[in-house]
Short mmCIF file of C-alpha atoms in Angstrom, two decimals:
data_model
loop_
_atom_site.label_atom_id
_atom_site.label_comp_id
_atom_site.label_asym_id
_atom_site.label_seq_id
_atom_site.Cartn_x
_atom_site.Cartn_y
_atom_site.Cartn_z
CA UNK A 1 22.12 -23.60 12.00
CA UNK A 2 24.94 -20.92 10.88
CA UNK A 3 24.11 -17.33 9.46
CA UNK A 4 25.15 -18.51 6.16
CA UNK A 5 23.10 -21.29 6.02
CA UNK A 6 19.98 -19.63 7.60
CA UNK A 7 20.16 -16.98 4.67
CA UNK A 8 20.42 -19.64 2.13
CA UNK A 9 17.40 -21.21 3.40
CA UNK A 10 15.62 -17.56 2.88
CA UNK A 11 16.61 -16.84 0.09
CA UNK A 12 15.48 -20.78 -1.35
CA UNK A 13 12.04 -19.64 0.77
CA UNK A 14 11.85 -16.43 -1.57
CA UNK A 15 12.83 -17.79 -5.06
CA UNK A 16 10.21 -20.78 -4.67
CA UNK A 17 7.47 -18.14 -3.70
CA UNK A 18 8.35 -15.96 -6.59
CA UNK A 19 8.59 -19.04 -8.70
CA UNK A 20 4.81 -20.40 -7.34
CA UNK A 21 2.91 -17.87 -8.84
CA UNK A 22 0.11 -19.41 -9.58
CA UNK A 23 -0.69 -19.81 -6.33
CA UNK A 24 -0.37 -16.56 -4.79
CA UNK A 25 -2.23 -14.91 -8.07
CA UNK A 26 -4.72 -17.29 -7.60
CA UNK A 27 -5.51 -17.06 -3.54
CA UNK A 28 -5.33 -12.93 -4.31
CA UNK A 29 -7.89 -13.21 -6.77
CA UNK A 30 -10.12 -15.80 -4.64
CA UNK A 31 -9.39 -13.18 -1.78
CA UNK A 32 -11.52 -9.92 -3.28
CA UNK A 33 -13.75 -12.92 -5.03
CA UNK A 34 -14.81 -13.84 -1.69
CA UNK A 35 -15.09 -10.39 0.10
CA UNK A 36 -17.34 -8.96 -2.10
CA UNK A 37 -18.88 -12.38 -3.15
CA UNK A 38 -22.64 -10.82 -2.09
CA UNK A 39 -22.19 -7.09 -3.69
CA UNK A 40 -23.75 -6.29 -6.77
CA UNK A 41 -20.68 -3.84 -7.97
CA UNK A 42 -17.66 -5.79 -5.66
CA UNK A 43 -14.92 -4.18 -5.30
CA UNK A 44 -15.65 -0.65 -6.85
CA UNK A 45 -17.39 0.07 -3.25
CA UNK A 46 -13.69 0.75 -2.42
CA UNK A 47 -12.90 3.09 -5.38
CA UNK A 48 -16.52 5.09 -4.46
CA UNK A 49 -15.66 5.65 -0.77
CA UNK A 50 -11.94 6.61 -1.95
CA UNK A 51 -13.26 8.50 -4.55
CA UNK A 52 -15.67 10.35 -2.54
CA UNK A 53 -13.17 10.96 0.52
CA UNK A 54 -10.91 12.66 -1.95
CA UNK A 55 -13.14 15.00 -3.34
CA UNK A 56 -14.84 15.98 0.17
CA UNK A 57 -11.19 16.23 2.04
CA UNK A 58 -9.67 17.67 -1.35
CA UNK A 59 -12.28 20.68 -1.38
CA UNK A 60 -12.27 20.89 2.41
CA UNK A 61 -8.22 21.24 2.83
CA UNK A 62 -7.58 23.34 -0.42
CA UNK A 63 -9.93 25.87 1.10
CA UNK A 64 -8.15 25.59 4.55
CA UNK A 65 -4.78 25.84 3.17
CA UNK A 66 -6.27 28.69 1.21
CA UNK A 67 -4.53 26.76 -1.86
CA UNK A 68 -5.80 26.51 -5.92
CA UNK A 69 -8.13 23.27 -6.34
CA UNK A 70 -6.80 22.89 -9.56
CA UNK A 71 -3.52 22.66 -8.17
CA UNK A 72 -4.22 20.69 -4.47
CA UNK A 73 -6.56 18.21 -5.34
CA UNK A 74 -4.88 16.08 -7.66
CA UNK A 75 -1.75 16.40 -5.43
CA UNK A 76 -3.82 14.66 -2.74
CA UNK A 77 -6.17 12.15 -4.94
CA UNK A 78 -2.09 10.55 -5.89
CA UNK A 79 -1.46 10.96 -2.41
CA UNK A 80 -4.18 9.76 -0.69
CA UNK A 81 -4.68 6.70 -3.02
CA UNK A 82 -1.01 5.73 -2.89
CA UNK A 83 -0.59 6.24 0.79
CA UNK A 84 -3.53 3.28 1.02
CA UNK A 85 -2.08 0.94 -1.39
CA UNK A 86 1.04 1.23 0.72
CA UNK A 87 -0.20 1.46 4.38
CA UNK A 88 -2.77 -0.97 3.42
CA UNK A 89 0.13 -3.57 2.65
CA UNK A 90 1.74 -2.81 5.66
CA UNK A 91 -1.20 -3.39 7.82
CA UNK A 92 -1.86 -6.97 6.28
CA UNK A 93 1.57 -8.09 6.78
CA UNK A 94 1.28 -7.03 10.36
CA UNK A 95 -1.43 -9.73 10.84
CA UNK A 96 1.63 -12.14 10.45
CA UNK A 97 1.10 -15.58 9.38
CA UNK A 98 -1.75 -15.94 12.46
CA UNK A 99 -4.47 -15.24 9.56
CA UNK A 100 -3.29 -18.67 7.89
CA UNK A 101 -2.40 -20.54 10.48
CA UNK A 102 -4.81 -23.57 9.14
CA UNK A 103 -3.45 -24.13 5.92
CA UNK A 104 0.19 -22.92 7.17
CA UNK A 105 -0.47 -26.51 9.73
CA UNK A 106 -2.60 -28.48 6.76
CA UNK A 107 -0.17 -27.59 3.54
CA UNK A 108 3.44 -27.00 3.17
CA UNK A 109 4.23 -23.72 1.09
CA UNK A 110 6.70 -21.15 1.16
CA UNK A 111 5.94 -18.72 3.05
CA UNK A 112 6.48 -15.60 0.80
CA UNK A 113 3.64 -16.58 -1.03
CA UNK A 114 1.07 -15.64 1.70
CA UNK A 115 2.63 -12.34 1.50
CA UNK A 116 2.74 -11.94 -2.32
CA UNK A 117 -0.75 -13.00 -1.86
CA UNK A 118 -1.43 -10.06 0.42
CA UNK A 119 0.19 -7.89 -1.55
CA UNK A 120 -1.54 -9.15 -4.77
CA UNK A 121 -4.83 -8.29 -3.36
CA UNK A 122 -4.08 -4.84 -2.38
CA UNK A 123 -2.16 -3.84 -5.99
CA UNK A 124 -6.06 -5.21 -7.32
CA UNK A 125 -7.52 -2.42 -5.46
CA UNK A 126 -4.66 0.13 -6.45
CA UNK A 127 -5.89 -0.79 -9.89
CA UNK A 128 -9.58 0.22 -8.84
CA UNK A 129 -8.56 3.14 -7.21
CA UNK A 130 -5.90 4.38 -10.36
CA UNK A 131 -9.49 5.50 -11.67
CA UNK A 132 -9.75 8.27 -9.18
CA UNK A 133 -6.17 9.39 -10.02
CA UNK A 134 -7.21 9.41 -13.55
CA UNK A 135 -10.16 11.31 -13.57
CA UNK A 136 -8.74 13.98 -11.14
CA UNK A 137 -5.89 14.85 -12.99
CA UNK A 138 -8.12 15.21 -16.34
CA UNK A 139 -10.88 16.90 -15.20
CA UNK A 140 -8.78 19.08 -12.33
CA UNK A 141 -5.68 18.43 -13.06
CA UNK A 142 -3.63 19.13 -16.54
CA UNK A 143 -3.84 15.45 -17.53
CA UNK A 144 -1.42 13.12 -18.44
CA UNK A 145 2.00 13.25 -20.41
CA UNK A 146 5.12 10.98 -21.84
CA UNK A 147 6.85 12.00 -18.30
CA UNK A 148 3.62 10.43 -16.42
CA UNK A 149 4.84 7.41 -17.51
CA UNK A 150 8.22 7.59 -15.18
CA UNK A 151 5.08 6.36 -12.73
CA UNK A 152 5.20 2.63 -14.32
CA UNK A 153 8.49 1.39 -13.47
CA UNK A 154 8.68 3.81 -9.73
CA UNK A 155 5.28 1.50 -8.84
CA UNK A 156 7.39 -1.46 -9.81
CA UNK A 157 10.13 -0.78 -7.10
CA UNK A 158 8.01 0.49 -4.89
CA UNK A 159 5.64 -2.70 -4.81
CA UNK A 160 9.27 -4.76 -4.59
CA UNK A 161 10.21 -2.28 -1.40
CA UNK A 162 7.03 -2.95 0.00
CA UNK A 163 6.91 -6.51 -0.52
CA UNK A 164 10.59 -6.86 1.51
CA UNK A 165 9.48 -4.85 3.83
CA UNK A 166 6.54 -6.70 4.23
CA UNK A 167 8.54 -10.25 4.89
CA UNK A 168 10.24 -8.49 7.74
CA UNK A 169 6.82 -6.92 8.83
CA UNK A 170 5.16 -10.11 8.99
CA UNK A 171 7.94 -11.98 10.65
CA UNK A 172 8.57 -9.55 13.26
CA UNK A 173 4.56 -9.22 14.53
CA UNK A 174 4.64 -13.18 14.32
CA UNK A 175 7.45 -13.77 17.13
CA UNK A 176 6.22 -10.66 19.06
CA UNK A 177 2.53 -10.25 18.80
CA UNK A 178 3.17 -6.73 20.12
CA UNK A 179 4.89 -5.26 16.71
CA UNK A 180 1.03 -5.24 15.24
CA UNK A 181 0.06 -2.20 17.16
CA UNK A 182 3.32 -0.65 16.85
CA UNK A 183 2.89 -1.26 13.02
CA UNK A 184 -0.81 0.25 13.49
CA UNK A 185 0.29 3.43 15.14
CA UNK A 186 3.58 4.39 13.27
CA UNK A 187 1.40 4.08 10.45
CA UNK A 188 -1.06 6.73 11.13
CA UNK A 189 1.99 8.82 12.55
CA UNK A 190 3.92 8.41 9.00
CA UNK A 191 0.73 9.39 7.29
CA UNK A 192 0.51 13.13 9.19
CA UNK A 193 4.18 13.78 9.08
CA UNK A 194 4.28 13.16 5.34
CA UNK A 195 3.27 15.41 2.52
CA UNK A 196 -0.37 14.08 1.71
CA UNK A 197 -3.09 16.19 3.35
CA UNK A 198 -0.19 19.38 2.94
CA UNK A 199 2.09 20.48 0.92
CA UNK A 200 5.66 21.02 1.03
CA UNK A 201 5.66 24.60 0.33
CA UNK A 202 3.74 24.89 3.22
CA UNK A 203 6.97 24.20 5.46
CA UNK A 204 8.72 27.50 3.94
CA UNK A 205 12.36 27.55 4.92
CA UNK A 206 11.89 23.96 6.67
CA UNK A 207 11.41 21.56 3.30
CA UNK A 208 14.70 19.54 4.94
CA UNK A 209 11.81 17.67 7.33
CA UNK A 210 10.01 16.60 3.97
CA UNK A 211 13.33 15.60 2.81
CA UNK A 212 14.06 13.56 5.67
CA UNK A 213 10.89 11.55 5.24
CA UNK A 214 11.14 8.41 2.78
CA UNK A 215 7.68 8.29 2.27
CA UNK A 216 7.29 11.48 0.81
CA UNK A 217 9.94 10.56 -1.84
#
């Protein structure tokens, strides 16, 4: 098979799973559905334990930093909560397609639509967790206005980053089983060296390593 023809096949792969969206909406849904299938209050367990790690951490490292409250913690509640609707994506498409290896051998699909099913399920608990945001940055923060909007369509192309990325993710840790825990750890690495527990200012006269880091932009 040539290069040309292997990408044409991909791409074909990509427009039918964007085109079968029924089906990865569907599985996402039946996904959370089935997780919290025996909790009285489902899903919000998530947005409690979020919520109550960002108000514990957020009062903890403002008064370790020595910064304003009103200022830090709604700088980390967007942090925090983004940083796990984007590692959180990551770390499902580094299970590869091992997790549906039955109906991968039982049903022919294409493939992108177990990872637009992934990444369905973890934009759902962004959606839970938005709540947090919300309620920090009008009770701490100094709420919400036209410019917060700018936040709908950089979501959008972040979510269509994260869902390439997370093709080449999942591909990768399914020929070499290995990539998972090199997924797992440059993870947690990414997460220290970018601006979510501190602040920029914090670097002084070194910003340019904040700069450096995609993440943080």
């Amino acid at each position: 098979m040539t290069l040309h023809s292997t990408l044409r096949s991909g791409l074909e792969e990509i427009r039918l799973g964007l085109t079968s969206h029924e089906q990865w909406l569907y599985m996402a849904v039946h996904d959370i559905n089935l997780r919290y299938r025996r909790s009285m209050i489902g899903p919000w367990w998530v947005t409690i334990s979020t919520g109550v790690m960002v108000m514990m951490l957020g009062f903890l490292w403002s008064y370790i930093f020595g910064t304003d409250l009103e200022n830090y913690l709604p700088f980390f509640a967007v942090g925090f909560v983004l940083w796990g609707w984007m590692s959180s994506q990551m770390l499902d498409a580094a299970g590869g397609f091992f997790q549906f290896g039955g109906v991968i051998k039982q049903v022919k699909l294409p493939f992108p639509i177990f990872t637009l099913r992934l990444n369905v399920r973890q934009c759902i608990v962004l959606l839970h967790n938005s709540i947090i945001i919300a309620l920090v940055l009008l009770l701490v923060g100094h709420g919400f206005t036209l410019t917060s909007l700018i936040a709908i369509p950089n979501l959008i192309l972040i979510q269509l980053n994260l869902t390439l990325l997370s093709i080449v993710i999942t591909i990768f840790c399914t020929r070499y089983q290995d990539m998972t825990q090199v997924v797992n750890v440059g993870t947690q690495i990414v997460f220290f060296f970018t601006p979510i527990l501190w602040q920029v200012e914090t670097l002084k006269n070194r910003t340019y390593l904040a700069e450096m880091n995609p993440v943080y932009h």
